Short mmCIF file of C-alpha atoms in Angstrom, two decimals:
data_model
loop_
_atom_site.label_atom_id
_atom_site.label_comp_id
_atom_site.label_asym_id
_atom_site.label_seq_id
_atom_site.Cartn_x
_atom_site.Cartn_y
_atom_site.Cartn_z
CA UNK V 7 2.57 -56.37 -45.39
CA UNK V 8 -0.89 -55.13 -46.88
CA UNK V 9 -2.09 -55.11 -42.96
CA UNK V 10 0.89 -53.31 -41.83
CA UNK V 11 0.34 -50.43 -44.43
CA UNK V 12 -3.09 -50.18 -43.56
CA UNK V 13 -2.71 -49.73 -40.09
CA UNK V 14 0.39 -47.40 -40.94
CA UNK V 15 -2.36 -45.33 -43.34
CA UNK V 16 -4.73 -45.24 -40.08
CA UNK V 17 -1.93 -43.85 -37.92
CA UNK V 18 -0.99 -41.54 -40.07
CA UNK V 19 -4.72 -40.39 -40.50
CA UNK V 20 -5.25 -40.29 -36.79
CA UNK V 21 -2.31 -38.07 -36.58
CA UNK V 22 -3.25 -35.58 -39.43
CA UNK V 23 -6.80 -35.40 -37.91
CA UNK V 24 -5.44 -34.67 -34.57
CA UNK V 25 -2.70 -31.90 -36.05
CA UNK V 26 -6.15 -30.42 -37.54
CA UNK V 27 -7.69 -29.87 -33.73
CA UNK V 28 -7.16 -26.70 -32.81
CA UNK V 29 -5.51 -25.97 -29.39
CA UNK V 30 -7.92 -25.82 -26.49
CA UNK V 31 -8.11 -22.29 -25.22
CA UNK V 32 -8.63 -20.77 -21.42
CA UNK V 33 -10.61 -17.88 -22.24
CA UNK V 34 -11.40 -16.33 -26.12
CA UNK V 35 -12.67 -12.94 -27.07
CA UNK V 36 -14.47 -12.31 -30.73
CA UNK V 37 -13.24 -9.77 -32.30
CA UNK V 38 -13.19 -7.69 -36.04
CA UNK V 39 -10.46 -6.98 -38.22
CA UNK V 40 -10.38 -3.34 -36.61
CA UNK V 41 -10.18 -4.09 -32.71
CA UNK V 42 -7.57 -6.95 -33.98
CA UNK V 43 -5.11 -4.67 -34.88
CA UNK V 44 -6.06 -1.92 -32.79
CA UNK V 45 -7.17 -3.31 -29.49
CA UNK V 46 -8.16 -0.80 -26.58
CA UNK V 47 -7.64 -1.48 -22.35
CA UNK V 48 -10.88 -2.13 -22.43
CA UNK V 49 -10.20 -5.23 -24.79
CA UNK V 50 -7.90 -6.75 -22.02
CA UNK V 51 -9.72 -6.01 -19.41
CA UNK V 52 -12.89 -7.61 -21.07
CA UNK V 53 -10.83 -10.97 -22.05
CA UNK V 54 -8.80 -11.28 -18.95
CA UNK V 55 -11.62 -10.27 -15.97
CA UNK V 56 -14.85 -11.68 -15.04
CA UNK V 57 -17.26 -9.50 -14.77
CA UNK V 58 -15.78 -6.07 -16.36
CA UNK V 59 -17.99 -4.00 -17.95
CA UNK V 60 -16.87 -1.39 -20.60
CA UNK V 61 -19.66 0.74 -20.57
CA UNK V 62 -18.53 2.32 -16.80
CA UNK V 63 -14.67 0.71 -16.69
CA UNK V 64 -15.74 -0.53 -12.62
CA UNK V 65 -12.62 -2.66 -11.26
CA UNK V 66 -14.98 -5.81 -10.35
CA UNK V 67 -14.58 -6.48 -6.66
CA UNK V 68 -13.75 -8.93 -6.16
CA UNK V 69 -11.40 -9.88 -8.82
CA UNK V 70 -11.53 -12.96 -10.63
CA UNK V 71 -10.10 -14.28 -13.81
CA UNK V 72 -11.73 -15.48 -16.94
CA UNK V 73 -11.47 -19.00 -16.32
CA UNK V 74 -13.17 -18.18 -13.28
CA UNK V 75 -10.18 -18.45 -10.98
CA UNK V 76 -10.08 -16.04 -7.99
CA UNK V 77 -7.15 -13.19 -8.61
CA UNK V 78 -5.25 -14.24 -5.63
CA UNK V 79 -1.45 -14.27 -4.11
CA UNK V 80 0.29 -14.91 -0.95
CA UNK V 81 3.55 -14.77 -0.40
CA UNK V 82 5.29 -16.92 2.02
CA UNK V 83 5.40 -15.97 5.84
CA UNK V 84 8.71 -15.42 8.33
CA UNK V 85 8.12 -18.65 10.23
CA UNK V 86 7.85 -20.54 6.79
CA UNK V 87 10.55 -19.94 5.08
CA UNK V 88 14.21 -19.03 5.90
CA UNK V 89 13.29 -15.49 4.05
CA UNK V 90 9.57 -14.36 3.88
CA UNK V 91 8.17 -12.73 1.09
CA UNK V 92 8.24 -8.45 0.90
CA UNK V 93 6.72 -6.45 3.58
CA UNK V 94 3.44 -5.00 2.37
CA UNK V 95 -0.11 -4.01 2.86
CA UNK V 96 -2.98 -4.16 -0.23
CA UNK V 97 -4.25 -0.49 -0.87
CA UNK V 98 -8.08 -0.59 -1.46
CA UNK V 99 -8.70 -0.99 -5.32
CA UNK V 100 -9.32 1.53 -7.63
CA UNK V 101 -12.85 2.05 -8.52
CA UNK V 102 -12.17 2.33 -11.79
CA UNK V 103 -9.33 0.93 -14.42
CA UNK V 104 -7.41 2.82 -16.69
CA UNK V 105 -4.29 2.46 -19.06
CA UNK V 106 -2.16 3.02 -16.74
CA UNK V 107 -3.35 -0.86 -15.15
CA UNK V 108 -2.53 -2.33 -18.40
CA UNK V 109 0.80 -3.96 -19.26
CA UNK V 110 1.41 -5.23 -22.82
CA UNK V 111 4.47 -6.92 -24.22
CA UNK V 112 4.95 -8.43 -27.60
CA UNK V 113 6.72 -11.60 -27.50
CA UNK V 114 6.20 -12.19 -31.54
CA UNK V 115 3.72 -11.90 -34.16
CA UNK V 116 0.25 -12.44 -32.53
CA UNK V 117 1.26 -13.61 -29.14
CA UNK V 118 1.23 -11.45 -26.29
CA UNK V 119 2.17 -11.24 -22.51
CA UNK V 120 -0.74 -9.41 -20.84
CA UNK V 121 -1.14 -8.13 -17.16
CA UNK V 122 -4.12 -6.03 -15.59
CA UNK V 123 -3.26 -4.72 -12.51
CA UNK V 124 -6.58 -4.93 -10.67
CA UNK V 125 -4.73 -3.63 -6.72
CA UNK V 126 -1.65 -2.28 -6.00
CA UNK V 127 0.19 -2.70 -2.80
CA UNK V 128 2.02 -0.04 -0.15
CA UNK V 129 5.71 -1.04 -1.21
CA UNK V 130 4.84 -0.48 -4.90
CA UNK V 131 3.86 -3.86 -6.24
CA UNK V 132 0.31 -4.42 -8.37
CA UNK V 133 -1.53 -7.70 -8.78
CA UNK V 134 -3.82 -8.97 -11.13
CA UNK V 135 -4.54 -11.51 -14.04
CA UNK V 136 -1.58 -12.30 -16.29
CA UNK V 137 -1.84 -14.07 -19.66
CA UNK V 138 -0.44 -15.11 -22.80
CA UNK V 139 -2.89 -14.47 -25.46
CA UNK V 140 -2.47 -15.16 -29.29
CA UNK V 141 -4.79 -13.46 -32.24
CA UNK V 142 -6.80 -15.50 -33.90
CA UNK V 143 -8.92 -14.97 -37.15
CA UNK V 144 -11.96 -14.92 -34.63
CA UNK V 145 -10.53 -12.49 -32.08
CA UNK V 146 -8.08 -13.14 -29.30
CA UNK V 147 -7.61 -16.91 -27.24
CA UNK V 148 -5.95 -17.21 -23.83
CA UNK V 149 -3.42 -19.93 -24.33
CA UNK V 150 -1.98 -19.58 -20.39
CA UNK V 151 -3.17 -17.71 -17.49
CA UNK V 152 -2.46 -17.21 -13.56
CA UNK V 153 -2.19 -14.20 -11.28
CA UNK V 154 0.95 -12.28 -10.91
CA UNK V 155 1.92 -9.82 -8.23
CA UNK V 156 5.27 -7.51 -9.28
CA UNK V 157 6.33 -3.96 -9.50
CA UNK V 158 4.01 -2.02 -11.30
CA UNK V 159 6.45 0.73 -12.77
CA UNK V 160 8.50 0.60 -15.78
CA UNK V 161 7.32 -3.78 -15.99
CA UNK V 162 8.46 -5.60 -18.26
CA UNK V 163 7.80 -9.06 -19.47
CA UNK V 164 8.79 -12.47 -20.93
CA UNK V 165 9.11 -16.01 -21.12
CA UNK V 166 12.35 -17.62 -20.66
CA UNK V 167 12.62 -21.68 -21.00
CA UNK V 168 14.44 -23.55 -18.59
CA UNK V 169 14.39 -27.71 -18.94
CA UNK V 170 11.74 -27.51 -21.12
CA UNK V 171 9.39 -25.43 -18.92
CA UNK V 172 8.28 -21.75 -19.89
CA UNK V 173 9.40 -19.36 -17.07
CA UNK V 174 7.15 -15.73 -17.01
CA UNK V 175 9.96 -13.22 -15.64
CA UNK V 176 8.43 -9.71 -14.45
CA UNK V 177 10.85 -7.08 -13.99
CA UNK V 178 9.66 -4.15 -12.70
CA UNK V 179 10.74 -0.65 -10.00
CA UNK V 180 9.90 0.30 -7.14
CA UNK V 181 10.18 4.15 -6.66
CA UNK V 182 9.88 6.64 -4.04
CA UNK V 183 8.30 9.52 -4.12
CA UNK V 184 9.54 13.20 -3.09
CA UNK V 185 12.70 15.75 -4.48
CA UNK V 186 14.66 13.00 -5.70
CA UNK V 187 13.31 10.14 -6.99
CA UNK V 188 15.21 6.61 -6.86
CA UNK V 189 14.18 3.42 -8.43
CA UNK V 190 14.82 -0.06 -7.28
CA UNK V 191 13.96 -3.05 -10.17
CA UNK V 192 12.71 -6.04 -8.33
CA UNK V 193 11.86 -9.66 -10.50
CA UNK V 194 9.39 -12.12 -10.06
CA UNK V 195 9.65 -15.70 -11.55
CA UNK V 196 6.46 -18.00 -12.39
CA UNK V 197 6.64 -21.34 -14.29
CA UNK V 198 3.90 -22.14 -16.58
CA UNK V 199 2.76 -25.63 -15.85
CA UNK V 200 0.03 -26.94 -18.33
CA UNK V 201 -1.53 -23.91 -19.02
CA UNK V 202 -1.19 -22.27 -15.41
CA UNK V 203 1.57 -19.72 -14.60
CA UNK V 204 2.19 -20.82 -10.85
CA UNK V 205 3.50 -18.92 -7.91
CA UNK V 206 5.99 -21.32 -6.36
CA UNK V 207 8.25 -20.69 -3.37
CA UNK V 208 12.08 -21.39 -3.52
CA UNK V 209 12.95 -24.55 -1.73
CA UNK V 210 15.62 -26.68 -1.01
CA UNK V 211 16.63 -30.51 -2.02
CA UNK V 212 14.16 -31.66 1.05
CA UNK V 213 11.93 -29.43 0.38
CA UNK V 214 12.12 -26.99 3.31
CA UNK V 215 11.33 -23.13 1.82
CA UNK V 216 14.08 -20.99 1.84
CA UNK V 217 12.03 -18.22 0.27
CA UNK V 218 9.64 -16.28 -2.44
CA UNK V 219 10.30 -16.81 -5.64
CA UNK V 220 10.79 -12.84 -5.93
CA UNK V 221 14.52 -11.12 -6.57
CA UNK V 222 15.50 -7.75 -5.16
CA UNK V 223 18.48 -6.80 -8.50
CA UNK V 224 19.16 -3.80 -6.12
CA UNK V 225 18.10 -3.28 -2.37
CA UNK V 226 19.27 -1.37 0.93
CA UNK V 227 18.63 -2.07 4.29
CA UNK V 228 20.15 -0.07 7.19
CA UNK V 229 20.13 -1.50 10.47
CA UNK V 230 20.53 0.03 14.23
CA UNK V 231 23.38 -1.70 15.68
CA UNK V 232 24.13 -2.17 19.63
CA UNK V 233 26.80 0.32 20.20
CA UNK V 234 24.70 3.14 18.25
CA UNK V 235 26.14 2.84 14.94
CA UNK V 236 23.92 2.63 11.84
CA UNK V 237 25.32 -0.55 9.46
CA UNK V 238 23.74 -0.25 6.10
CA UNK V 239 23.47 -2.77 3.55
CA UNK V 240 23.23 -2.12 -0.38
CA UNK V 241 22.66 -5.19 -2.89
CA UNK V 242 22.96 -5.62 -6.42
CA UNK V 243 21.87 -9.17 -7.96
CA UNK V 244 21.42 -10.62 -11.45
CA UNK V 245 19.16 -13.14 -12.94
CA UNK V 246 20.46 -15.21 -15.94
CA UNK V 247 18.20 -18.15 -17.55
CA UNK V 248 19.76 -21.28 -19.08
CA UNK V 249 18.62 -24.27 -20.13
CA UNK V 250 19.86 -26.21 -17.32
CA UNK V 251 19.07 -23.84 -14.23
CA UNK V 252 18.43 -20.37 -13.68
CA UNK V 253 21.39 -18.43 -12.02
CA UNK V 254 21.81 -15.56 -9.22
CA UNK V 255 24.89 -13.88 -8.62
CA UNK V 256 24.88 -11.47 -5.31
CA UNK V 257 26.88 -8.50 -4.14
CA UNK V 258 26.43 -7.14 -1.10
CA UNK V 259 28.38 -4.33 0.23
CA UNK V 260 28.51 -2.72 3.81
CA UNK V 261 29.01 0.43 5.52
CA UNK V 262 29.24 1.86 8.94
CA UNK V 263 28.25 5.42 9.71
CA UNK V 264 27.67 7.33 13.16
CA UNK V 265 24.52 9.41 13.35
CA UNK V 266 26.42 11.21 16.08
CA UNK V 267 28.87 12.81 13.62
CA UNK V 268 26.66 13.48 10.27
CA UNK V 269 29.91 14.82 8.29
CA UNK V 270 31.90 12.02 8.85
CA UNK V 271 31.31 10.01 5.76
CA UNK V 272 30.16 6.13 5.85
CA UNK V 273 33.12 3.65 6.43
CA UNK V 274 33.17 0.72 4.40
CA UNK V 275 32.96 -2.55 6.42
CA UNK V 276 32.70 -5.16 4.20
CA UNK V 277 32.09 -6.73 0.94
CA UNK V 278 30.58 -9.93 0.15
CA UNK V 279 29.38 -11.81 -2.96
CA UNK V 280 27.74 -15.09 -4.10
CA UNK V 281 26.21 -17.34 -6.31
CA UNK V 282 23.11 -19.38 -6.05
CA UNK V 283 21.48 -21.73 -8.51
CA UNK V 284 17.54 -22.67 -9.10
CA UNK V 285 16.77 -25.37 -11.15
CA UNK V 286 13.05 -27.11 -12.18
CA UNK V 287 12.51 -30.02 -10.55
CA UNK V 288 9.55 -32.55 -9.76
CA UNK V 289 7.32 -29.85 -10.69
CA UNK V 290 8.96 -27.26 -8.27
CA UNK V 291 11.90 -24.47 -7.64
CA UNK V 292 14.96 -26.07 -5.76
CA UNK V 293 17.74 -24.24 -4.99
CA UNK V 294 21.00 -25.07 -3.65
CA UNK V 295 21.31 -22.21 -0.69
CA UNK V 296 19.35 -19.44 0.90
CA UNK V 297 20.31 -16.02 -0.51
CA UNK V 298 23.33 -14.22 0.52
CA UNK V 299 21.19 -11.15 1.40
CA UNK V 300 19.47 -13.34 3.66
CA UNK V 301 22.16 -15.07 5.06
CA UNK V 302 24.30 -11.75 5.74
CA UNK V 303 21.28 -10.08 7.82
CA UNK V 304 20.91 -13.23 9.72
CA UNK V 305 23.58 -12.23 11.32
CA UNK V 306 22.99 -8.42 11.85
CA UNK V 307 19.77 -9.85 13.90
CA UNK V 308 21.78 -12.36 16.22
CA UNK V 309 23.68 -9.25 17.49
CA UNK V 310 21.25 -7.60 18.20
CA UNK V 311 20.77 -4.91 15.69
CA UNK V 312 17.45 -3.53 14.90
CA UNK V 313 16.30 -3.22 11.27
CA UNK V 314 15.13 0.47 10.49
CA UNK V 315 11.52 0.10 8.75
CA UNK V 316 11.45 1.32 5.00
CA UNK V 317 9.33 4.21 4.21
CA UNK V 318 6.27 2.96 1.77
CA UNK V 319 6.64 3.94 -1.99
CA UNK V 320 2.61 4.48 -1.91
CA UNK V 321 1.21 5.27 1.64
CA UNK V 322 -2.39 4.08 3.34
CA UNK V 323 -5.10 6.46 2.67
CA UNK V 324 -6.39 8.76 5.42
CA UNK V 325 -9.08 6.81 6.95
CA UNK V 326 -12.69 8.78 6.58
CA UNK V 327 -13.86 10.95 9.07
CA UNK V 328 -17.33 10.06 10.23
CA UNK V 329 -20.14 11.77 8.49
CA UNK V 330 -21.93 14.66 10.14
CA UNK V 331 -24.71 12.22 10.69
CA UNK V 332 -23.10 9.80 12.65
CA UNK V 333 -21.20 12.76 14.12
CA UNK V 334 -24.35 14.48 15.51
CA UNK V 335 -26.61 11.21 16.64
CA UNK V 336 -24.51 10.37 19.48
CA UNK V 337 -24.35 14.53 20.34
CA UNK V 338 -28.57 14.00 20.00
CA UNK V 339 -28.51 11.49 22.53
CA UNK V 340 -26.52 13.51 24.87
CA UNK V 341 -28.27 16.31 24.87
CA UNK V 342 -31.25 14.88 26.09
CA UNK V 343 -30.81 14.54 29.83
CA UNK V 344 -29.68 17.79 29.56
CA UNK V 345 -33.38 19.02 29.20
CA UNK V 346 -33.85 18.32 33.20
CA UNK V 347 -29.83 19.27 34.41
CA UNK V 348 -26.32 19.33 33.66
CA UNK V 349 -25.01 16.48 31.09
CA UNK V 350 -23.51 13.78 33.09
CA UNK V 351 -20.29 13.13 32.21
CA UNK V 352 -20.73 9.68 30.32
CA UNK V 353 -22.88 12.32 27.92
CA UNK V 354 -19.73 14.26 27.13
CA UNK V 355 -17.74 11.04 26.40
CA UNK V 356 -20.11 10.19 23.78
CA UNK V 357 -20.35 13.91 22.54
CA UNK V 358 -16.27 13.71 22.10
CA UNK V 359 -15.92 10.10 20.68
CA UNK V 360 -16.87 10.72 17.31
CA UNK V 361 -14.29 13.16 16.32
CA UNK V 362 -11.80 11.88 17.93
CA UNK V 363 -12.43 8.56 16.13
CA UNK V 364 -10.68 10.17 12.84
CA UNK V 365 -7.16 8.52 11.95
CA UNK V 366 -4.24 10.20 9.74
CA UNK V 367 -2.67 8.62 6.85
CA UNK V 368 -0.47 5.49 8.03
CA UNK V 369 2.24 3.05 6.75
CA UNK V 370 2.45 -0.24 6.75
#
């Protein structure tokens, strides 16, 4: 008995000693009572990027985390999955960051969800480091961290537990631009594993990818059917976490207009709606089906009909116009034969080439 309760005494010593470790950290920040309880961006963008430095705000190029991960995401392709990821090109990145890259939520006293959107993308998504971050009597300690790529307007953020596992859910718009402005919210889904919020596809029980883990809660699509009718599809979807799986309902409705007679108003051709599960398993996202909104424009293709591209919420910038430098060299060059004659004409193909190098704006 006296050996049991000694080793008992030892256990129970081994256990206090280990409650009295403190939690290993990612990334930690010191900081005073002051910039504790009034933190700037700067603050966030010290702790969360490599590199930043507050005295000129530069967006280091390129990015990479605290932990000295590389800020990186890619979504999956067409011939990958049965529904890639969302159409998009990467904007260059801002020289310089400002509040407005900065996304804070408070999930409870001294814990934080924190984003830094270090590049934003042309159909209105940002990316950057994301974190959960708790205050500390020493300053501020990254407790998880990963890169997240979402909407960047009106985001939200939180954690949601499903089986056990901590889910990050980013909800965010997508808005265009012009008289009348129309948001779309859009959701992204990452489950923290260790201390790693992951970017995981959707796949199914054999593990074939049916698609991003990214949710369109309300999209349209309009397609250019065969006979010269335009078919246009409008979606409206819902997220709801559990503890045993993560549920999405879809609605889909469908309408038929003729561009040949403008006043006739759309006809309604159909209405569909569905429910899909997700649920955490062997460390990854299975679902039971592809998406209905998926499914639904499967179709529209195998007929023929021709999806009409989406505008860009934030277009490619103008690319720059040579300088008058490299404008007049190549002029230089031609103009020196013309000392003895006439410029031949490969001379006034060079003289031309330079400004008619210049591009407009593009989209995607």
């Amino acid at each position: 008995m006296k050996r049991t309760l000694q080793a008992s005494a030892v256990a129970l010593s081994l256990l206090a000693g280990c409650a009295t470790v403190p939690k290993p950290s990612m990334c930690f920040a010191e900081a005073g009572p002051n910039a504790r309880s009034f933190p700037t961006p700067d603050t966030w963008f010290a702790l969360l990027l490599h590199g930043y430095d507050k005295d000129t705000g530069a967006n280091p190029r390129p990015s990479v985390d605290c932990a000295g991960a590389p800020v990186w995401w890619q979504d999956p392709a067409a011939d990958e999955c049965v529904e890639a990821g969302p159409d998009s090109q990467a904007l260059p990145p801002a020289e310089k960051l400002s509040e407005e890259d900065l996304v804070l939520e408070t999930l409870q006293a001294g814990q934080r969800l924190v984003w830094v959107q270090t590049r934003r993308f042309t159909n209105g998504e940002a990316l950057g480091p994301v974190a959960l971050v708790e205050s500390t009597e020493q300053g501020f300690r990254v407790e998880a961290l990963g890169s997240l790529r979402a909407m960047a307007k009106h985001t939200k953020l939180r954690l949601e537990k499903v089986k056990g596992t901590q889910i990050l859910v980013a909800e965010g718009d997508a808005c265009t631009s012009g008289d009348e402005e129309v948001c779309r919210r859009h959701a992204r889904i990452m489950p923290l594993r260790t201390n790693r919020f992951f970017s995981e596809s959707v796949s199914n029980a054999n593990r074939a990818c049916l698609g991003a883990a990214w949710f369109p809660l309300s999209r349209e699509m309009t397609f250019e059917l065969p006979n010269g009718l335009r078919r246009k599809f409008e979606l409206t979807s819902t997220l709801t976490f559990a503890e045993e799986g993560i549920s999405v309902q879809e609605q889909v409705q469908v309408s038929d207009s003729d561009p040949a007679q403008p006043d006739v108003a759309p006809r309604l051709y159909r209405r569909a709606q569905d429910t899909r599960t997700l649920e955490l398993a062997n460390n990854a996202l299975v679902g039971n089906k592809a998406s209905l909104w998926s499914r639904m424009v499967e179709q529209q293709v195998r007929i023929g009909a021709r999806a009409v591209p989406e505008a860009p919420i934030w277009a490619m910038p103008a690319k720059k116009a040579p300088t008058d430098a490299a404008a007049l060299e190549p002029a230089s060059k031609a103009q020196a034969p013309a000392t003895t004659g006439a410029a031949s004409p490969p001379a006034k193909a060079a003289a031309k080439k330079p400004a008619g190098s210049a591009a407009t704006s593009s989209g995607p």
